[in-house]
CSV table of C-alpha atoms and ligand atoms in Angstrom, one decimal:
chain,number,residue,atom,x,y,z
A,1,UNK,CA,24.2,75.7,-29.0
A,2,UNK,CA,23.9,72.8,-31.0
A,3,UNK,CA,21.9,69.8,-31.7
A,4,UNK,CA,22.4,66.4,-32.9
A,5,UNK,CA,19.9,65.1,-35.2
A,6,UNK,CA,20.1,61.2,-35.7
A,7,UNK,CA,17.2,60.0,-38.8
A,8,UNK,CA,16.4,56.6,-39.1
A,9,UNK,CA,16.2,54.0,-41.7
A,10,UNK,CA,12.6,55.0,-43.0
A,11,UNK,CA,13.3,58.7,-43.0
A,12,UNK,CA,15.8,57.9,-45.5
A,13,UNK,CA,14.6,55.0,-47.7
A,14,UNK,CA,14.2,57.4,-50.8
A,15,UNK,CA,14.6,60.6,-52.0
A,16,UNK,CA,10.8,61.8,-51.2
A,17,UNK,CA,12.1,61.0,-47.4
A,18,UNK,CA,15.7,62.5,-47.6
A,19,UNK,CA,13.8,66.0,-49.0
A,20,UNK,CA,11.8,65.9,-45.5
A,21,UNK,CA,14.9,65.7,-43.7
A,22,UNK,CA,16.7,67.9,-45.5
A,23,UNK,CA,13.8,70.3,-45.1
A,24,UNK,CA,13.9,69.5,-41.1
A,25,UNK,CA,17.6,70.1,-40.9
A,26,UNK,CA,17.7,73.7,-42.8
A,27,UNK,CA,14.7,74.5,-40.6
A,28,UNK,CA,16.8,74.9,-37.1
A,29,UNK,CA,20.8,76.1,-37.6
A,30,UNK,CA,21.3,74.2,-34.7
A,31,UNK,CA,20.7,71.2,-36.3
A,32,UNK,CA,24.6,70.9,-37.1
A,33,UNK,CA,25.6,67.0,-36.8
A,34,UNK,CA,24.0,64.7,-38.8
A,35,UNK,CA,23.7,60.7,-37.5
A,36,UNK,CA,22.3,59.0,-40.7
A,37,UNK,CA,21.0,55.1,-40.6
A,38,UNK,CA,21.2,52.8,-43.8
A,39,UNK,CA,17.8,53.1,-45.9
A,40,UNK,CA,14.9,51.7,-44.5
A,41,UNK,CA,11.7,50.1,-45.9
A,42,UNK,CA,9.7,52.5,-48.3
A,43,UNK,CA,6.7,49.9,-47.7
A,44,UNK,CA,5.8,46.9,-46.0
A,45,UNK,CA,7.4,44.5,-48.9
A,46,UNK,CA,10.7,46.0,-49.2
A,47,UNK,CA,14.2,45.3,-48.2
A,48,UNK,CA,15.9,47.2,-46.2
A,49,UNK,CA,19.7,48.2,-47.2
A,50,UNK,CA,21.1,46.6,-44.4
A,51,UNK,CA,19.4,43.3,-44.7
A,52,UNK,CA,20.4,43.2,-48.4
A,53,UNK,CA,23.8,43.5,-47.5
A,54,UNK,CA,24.0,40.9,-44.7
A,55,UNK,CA,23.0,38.4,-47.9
A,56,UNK,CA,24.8,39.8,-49.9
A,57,UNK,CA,27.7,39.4,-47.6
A,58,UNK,CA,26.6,35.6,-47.0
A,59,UNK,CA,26.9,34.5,-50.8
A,60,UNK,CA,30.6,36.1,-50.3
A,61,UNK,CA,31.4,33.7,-47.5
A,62,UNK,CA,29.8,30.6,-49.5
A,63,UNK,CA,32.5,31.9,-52.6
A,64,UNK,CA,29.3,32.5,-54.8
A,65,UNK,CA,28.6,35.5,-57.7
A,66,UNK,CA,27.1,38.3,-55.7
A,67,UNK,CA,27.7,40.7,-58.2
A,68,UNK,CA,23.7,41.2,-58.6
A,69,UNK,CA,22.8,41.8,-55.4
A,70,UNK,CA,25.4,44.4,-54.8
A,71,UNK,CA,24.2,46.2,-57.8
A,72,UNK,CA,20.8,46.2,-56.4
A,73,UNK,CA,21.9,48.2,-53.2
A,74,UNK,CA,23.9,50.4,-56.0
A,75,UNK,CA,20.6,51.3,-57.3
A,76,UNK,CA,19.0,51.9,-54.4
A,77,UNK,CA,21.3,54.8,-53.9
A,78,UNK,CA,21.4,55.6,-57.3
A,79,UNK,CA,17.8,55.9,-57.1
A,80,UNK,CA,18.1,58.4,-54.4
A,81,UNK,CA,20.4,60.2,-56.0
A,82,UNK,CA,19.2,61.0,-59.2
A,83,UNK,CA,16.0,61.5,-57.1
A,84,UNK,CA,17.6,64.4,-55.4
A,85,UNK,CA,19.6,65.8,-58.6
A,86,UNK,CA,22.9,65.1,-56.9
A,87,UNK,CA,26.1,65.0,-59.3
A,88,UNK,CA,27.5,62.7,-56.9
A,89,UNK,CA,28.8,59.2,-57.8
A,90,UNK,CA,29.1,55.9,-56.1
A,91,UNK,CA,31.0,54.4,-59.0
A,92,UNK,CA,34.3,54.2,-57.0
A,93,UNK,CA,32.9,53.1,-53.5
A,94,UNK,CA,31.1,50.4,-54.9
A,95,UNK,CA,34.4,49.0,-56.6
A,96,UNK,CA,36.2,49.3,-53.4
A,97,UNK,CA,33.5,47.7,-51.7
A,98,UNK,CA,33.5,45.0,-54.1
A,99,UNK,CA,37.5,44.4,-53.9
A,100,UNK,CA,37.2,44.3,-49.9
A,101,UNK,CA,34.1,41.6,-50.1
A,102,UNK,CA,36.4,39.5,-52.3
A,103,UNK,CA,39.0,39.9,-49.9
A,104,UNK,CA,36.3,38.8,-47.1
A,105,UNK,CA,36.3,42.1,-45.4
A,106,UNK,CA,33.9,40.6,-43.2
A,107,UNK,CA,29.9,40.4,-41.9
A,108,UNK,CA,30.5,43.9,-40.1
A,109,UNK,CA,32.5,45.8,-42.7
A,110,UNK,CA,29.5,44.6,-45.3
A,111,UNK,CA,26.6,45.9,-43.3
A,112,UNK,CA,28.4,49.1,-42.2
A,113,UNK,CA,28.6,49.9,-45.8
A,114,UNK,CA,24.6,50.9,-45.6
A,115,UNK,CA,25.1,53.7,-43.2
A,116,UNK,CA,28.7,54.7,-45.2
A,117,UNK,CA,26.9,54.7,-48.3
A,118,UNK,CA,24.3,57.1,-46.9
A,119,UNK,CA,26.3,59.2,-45.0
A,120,UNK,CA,28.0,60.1,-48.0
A,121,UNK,CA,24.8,60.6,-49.8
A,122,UNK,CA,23.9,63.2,-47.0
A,123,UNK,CA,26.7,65.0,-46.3
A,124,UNK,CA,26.2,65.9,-50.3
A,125,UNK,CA,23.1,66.5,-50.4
A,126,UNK,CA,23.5,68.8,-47.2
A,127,UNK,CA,26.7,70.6,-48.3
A,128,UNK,CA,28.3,69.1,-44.9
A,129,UNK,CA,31.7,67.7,-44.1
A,130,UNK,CA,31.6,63.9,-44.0
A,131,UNK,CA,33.2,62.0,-40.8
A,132,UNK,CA,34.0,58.9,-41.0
A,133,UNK,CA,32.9,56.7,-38.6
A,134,UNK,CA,35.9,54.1,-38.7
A,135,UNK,CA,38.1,57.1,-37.4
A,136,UNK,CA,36.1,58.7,-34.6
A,137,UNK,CA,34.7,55.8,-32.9
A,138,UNK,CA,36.7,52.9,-31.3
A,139,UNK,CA,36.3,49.7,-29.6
A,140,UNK,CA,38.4,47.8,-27.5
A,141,UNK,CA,40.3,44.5,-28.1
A,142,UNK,CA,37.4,42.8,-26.7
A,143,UNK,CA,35.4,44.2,-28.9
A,144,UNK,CA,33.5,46.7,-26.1
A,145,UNK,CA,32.6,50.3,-27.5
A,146,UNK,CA,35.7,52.1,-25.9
A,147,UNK,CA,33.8,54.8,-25.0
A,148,UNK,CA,36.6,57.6,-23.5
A,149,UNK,CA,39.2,57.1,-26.1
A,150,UNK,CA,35.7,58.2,-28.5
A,151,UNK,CA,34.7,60.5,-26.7
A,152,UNK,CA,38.4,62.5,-26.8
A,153,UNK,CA,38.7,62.0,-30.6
A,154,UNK,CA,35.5,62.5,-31.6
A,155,UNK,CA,35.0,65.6,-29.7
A,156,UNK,CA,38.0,67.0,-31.0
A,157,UNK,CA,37.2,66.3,-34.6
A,158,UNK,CA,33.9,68.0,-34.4
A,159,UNK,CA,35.4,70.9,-33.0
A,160,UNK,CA,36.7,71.1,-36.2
A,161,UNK,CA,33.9,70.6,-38.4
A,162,UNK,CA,31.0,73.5,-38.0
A,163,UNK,CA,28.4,71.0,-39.9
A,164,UNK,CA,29.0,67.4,-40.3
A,165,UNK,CA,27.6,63.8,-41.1
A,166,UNK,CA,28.8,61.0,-38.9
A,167,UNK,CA,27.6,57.8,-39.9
A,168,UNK,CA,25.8,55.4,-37.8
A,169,UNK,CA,26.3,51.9,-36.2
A,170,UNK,CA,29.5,51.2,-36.9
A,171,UNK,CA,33.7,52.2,-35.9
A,172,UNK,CA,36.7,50.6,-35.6
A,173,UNK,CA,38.7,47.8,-34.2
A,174,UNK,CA,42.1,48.6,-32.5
A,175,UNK,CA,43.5,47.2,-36.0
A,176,UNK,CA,41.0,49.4,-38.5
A,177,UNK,CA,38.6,46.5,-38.4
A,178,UNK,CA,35.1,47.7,-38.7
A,179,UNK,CA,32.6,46.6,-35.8
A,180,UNK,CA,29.1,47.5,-36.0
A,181,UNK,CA,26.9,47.9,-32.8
A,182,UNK,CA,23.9,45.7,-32.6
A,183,UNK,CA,20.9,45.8,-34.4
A,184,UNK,CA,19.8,49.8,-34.5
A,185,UNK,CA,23.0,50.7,-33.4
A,186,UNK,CA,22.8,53.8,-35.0
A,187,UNK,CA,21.0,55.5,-32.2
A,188,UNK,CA,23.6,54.9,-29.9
A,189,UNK,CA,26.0,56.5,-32.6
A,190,UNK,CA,23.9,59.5,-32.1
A,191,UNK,CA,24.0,59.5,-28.7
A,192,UNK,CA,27.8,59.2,-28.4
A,193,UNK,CA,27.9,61.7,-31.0
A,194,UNK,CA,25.8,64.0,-28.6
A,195,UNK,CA,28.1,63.3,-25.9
A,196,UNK,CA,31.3,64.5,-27.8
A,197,UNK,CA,30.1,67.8,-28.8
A,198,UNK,CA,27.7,69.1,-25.8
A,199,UNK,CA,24.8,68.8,-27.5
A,200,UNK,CA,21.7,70.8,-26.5
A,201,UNK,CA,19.6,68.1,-27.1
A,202,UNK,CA,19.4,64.5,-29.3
A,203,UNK,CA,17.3,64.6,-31.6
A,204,UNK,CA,16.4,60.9,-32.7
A,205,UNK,CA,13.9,61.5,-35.9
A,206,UNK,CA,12.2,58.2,-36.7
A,207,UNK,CA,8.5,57.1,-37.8
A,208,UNK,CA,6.8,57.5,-34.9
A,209,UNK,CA,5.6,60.4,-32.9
A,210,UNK,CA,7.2,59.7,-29.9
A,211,UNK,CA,6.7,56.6,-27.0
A,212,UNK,CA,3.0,55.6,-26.6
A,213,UNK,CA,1.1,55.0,-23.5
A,214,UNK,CA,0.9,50.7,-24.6
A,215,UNK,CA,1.5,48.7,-27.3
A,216,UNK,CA,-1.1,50.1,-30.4
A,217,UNK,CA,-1.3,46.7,-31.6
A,218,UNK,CA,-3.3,46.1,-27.8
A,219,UNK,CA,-4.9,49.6,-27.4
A,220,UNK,CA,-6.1,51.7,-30.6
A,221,UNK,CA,-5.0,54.8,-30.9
A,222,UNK,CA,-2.9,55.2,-27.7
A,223,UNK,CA,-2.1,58.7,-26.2
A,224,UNK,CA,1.4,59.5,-26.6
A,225,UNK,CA,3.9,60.2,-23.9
A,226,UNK,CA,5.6,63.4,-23.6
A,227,UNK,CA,7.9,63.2,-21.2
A,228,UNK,CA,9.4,60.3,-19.6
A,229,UNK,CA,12.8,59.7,-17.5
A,230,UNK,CA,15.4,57.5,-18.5
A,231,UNK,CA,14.4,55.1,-15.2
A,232,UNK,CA,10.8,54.6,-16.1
A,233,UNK,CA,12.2,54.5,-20.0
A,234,UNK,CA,14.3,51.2,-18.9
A,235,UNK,CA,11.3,49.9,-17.0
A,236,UNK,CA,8.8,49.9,-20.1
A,237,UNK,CA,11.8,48.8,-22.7
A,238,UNK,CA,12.8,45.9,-20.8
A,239,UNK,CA,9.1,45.0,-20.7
A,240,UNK,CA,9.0,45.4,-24.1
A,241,UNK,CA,8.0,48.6,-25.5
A,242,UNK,CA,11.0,49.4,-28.0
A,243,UNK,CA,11.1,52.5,-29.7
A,244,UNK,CA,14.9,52.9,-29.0
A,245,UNK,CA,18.0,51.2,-29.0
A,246,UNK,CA,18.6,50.1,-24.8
A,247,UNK,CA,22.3,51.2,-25.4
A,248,UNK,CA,21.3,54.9,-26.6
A,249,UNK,CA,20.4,56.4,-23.1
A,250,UNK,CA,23.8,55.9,-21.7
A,251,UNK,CA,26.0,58.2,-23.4
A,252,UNK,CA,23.6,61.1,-23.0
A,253,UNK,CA,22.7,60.4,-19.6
A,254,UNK,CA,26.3,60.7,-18.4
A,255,UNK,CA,26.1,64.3,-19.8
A,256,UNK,CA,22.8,65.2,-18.9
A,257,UNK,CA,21.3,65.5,-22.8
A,258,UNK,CA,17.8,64.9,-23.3
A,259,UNK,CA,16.4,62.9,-25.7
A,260,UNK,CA,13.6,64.1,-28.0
A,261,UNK,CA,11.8,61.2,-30.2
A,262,UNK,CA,10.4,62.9,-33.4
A,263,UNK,CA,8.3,61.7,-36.2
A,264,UNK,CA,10.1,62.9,-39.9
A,265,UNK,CA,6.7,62.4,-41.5
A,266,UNK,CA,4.8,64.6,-38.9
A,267,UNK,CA,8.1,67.1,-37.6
A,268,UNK,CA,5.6,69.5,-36.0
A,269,UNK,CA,4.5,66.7,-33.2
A,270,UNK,CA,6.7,67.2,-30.1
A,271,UNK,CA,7.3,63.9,-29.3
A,272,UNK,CA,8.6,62.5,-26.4
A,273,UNK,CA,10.9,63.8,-24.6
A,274,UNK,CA,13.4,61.6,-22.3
A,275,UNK,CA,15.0,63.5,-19.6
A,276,UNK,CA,17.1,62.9,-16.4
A,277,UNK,CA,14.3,64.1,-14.1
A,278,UNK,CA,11.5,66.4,-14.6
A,279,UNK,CA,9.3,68.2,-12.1
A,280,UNK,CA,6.0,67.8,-15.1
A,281,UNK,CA,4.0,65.5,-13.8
A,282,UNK,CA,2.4,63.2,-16.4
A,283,UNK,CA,-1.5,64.0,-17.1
A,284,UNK,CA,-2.4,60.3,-16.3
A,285,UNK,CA,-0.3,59.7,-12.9
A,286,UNK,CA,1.1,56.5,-14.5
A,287,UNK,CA,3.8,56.8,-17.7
A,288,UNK,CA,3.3,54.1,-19.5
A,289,UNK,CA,2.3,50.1,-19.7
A,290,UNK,CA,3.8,47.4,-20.9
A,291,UNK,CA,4.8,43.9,-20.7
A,292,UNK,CA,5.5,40.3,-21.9
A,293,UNK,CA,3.9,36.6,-22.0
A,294,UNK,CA,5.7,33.6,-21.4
A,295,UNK,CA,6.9,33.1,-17.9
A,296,UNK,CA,6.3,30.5,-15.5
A,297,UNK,CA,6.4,30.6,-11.8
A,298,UNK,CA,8.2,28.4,-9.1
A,299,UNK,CA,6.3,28.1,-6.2
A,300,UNK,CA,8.5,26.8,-3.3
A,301,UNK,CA,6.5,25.9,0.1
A,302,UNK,CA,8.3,25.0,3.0
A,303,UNK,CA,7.1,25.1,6.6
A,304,UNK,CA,8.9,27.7,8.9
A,305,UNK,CA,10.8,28.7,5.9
A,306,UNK,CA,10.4,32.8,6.9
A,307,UNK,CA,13.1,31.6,10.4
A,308,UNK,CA,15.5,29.3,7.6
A,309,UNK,CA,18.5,31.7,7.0
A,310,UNK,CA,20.2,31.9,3.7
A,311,UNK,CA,16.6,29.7,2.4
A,312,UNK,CA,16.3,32.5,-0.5
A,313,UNK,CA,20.4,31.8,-1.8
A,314,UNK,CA,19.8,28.5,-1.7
A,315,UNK,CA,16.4,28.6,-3.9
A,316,UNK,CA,18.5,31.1,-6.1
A,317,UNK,CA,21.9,28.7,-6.3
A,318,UNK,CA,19.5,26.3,-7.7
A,319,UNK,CA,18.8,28.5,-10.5
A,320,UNK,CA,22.2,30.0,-10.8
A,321,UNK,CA,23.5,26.9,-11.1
A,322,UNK,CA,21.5,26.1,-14.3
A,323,UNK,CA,22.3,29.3,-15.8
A,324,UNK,CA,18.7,30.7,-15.4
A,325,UNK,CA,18.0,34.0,-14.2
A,326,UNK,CA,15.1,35.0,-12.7
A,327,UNK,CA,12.4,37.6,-13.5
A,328,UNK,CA,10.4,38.5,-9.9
A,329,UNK,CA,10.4,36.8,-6.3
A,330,UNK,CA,7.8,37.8,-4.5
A,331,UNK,CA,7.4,35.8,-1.3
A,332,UNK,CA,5.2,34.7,1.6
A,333,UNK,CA,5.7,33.8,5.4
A,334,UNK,CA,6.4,29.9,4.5
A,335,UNK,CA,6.4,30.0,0.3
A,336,UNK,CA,8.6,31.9,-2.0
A,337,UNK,CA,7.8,31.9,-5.5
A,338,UNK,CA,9.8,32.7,-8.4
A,339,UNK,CA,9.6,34.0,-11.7
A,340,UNK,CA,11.3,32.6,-14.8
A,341,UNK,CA,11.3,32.9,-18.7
A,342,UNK,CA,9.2,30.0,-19.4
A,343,UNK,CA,11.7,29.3,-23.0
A,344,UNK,CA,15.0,29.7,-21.2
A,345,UNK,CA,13.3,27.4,-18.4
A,346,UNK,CA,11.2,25.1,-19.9
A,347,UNK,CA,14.1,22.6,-20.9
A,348,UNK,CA,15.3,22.5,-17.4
A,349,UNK,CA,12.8,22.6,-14.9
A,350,UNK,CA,13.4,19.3,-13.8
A,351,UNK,CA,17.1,19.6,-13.2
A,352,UNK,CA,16.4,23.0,-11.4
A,353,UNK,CA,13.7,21.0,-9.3
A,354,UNK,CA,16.1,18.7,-8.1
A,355,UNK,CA,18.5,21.2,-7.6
A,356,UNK,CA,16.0,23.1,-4.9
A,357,UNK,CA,15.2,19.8,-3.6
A,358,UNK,CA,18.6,19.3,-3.1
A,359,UNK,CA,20.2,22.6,-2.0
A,360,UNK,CA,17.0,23.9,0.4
A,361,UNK,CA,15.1,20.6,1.3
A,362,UNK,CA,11.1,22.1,0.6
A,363,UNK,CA,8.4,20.6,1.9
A,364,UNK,CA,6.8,21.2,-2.2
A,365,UNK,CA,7.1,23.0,-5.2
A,366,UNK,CA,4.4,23.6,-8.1
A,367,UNK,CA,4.9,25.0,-11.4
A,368,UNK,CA,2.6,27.7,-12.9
A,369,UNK,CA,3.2,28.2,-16.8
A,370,UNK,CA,1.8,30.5,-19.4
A,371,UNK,CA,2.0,33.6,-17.6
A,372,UNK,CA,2.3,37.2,-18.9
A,373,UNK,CA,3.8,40.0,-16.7
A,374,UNK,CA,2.2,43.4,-16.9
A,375,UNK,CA,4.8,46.7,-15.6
A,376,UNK,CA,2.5,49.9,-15.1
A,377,UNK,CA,5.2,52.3,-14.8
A,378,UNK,CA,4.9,56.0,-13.6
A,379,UNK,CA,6.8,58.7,-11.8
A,380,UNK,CA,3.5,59.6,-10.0
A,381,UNK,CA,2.6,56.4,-8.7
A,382,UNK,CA,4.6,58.0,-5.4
A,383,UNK,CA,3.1,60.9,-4.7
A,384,UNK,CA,-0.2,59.8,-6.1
A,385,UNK,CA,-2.9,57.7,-3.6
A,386,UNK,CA,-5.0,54.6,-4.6
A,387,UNK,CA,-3.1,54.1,-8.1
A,388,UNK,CA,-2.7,50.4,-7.2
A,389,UNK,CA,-6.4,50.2,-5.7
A,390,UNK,CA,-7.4,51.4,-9.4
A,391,UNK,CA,-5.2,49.2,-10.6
A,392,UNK,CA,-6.5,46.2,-9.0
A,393,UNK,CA,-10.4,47.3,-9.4
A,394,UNK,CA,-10.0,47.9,-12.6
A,395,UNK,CA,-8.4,44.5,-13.2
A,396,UNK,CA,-11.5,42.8,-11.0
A,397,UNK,CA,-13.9,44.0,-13.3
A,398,UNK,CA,-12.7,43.0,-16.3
A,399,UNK,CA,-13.1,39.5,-14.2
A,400,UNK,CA,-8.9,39.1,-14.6
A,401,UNK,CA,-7.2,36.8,-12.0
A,402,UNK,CA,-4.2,38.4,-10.7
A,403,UNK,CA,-1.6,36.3,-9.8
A,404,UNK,CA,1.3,38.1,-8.4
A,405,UNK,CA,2.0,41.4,-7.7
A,406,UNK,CA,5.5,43.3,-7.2
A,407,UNK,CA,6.3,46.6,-6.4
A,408,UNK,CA,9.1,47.9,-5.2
A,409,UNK,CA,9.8,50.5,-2.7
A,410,UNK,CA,10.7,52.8,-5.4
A,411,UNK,CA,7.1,53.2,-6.4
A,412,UNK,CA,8.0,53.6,-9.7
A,413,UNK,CA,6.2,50.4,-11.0
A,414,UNK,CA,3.9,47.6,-10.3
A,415,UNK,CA,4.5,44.6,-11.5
A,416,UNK,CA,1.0,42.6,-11.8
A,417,UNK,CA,0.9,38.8,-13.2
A,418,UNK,CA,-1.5,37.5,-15.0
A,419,UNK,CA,-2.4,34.4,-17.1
A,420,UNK,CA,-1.2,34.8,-21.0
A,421,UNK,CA,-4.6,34.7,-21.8
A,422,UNK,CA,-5.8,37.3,-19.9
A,423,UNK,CA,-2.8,39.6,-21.2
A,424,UNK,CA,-4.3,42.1,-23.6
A,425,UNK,CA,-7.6,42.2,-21.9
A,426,UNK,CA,-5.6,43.0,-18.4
A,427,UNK,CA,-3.9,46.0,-20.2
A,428,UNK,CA,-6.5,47.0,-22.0
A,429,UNK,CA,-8.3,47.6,-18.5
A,430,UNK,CA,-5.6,48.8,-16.9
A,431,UNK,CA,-5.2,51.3,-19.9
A,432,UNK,CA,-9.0,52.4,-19.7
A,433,UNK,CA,-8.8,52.9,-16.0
A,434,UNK,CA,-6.2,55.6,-15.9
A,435,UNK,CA,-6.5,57.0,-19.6
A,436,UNK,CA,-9.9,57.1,-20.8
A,437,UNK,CA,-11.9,57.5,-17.7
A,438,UNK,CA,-9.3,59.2,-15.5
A,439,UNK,CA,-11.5,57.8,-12.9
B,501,LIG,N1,21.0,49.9,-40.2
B,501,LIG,C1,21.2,49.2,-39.0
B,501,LIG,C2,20.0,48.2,-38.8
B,501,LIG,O1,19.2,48.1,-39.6
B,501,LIG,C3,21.4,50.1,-37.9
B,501,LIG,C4,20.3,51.1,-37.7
B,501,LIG,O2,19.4,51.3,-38.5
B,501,LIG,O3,20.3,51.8,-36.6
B,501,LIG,O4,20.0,47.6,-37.7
């Protein structure tokens, strides 16, 4: 058995934090790859290693000195060393590094360096084997994550390796170019690296104790989530609740790994776990809420428009055709109504109206901005009567106007709209309702 344990950038912004890791690590010997990020923040003011490097990286491409700031990131390591009593010297990488930035290495190889740097740092201070990124995961010429070619070499390489530190959020080009993922890549590194060598389970070890019920910045002091599946998990991100990189469920889910969230700063919390399927029901029937302001809705009347066949297409070729995709379309006998990002729309509306007019022939349309979509996402919802009747009191009593509603027929969610003003209030409610009063 083993388990793959990725930390994040502010379980390893200094030496205080790489102790607690180390200290988690040695505490299960199942525990045996390590998927390190660059360091984080060690408070709100700070820098974090990868952001120095991107500017750092930028003073290369405008050919000025940027010797300074790439000693600053030297001493952020050096701090950690010396902080952890390490012998171990960055003397030569940071020359190399230097050479390559002169020879414009480029944006990627620069902010790779972060997780590098601190791989290297771990696997020392562990006593594990380091792994290279560049040489174990591979994109494609089109720069896609070529994710079987991975899979074969990197599986093979950990066979070899009974403890080892793979860097995070970076491999290589077909030519030995380094590419880095997106933004907090390095939780999809763990979870490719989970992939490759069976893991038991992914640990992702990170400042938080797991997903929350809603946002804490809405609701204080939210309940945490203990289990959720991957589907409700994509529900609540793409509404907006991030905890985790979207990419990082993929990997594992093809190989049926769970996820575990953990907090480094509290490591006996469970966190959340996100599974395939689970027969747990959640205490609360729903999982979790989220959601986002800033949508407008298209409302398209047109008499007899429920007998019109191919009405819908032609509304939607009117938004296709502007490059806007659309949110929700809930719809009526004679109206259809759709919903849109009110940024991504706002500086076409009229050329999509005269594109409906145009394509489908309405009798009107009327535009509804400053929205805020609410998702109330839960498993339960389907086995579970009355959830959107609570819902929907709930929301009538905090005197909220609700102005669409969407659910689909895999009861998983309910989508409820509501003016941006009345956002936080709505969840608020909504989170009272099911949480605090369990009525
Ligand atoms: N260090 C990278 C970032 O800041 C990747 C990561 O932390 O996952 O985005």
């Amino acid at each position: 058995m083993n388990k793959v344990v990725k930390f994040g950038g502010s379980s390893l912004a200094s030496a205080e934090q790489f102790s607690k890791v180390g200290k988690i690590i040695h505490a299960d010997k199942e525990r045996r790859y390590v998927v390190p990020s660059a360091p984080g923040k060690r408070n709100a003011k700070d820098t974090k290693v990868t952001d120095m490097l991107y500017a750092c990286y930028e003073l290369v491409e405008a050919e000025e000195d940027f010797r300074v700031p790439l000693m600053k990131i030297k001493d952020r390591y050096d701090t950690i060393i010396n902080g952890l009593n390490l012998k171990l010297s960055l003397e030569e990488e940071f020359r190399k590094i230097s050479e390559n930035f002169k020879n414009k290495a480029g944006m990627d190889y620069a902010a790779s360096r972060g997780e590098y740097l601190n791989g290297m740092v771990m696997a020392d201070y562990l006593g594990y084997e380091f792994v290279d990124a560049a040489e174990v995961i591979f994109f494609d010429e089109e720069g896609e994550f070529d994710a079987e070619k991975t899979n074969a070499v990197l599986s093979e390489r950990l066979l070899k390796a009974e403890r080892a530190v793979i860097p995070g959020f970076y491999g290589a080009m077909p030519d030995g170019t380094i590419k880095t993922f997106s933004r907090g890549g390095s939780d999809v590194t763990g979870s490719i690296v989970s992939r490759a060598v069976h893991a038991s389970c992914y640990e992702n070890w990170t400042d938080v104790s797991g997903f929350l019920i809603a946002d804490p910045r809405i609701i204080k002091n939210p309940k945490p989530i203990k289990t959720i599946t991957y589907r409700e998990l994509r529900e609540l991100s793409y509404m907006g609740a991030s905890v985790l990189h979207e990419d990082a469920v993929f990997p594992v889910r093809k190989a049926g790994i769970p996820i575990n969230i953990r907090n480094t700063n509290e490591p006996d919390d469970e966190g959340t776990w996100i599974v395939e399927s689970t027969c747990h029901q959640s205490k609360y029937t729903i999982t979790g809420i989220a959601g986002k302001k800033g949508f407008v809705s298209v409302n398209i009347d047109k008499d007899m428009m429920n007998s019109e066949v191919g009405f819908g297409r032609k509304v939607l070729s009117a938004f296709e055709e502007n490059g806007i995709s659309f949110e929700h379309m809930p719809s009526g006998i004679d109206t259809m109504t759709v919903f849109v990002h009110q940024p991504e729309f706002e500086g076409k509306e009229q050329a999509v109206i005269s594109a409906i007019h145009r394509l489908a022939k309405p009798d009107s349309i009327e535009l509804e901005g400053d929205l805020a979509l609410i998702a109330v996402v839960g498993r339960g919802m389907k086995s579970t009567r009355g959830t959107a009747g609570r819902i929907f009191s709930a929301l009538a009593h905090a005197n909220i106007n609700v102005k669409m509603i969407d659910q689909g027929s895999s009861e998983l969610n309910i989508i409820i709209g509501v003016s941006n003003a009345d956002f936080e209030s709505a969840i608020r409610a909504i989170y009272d309702i099911f949480v605090e009063t369990q009525l």
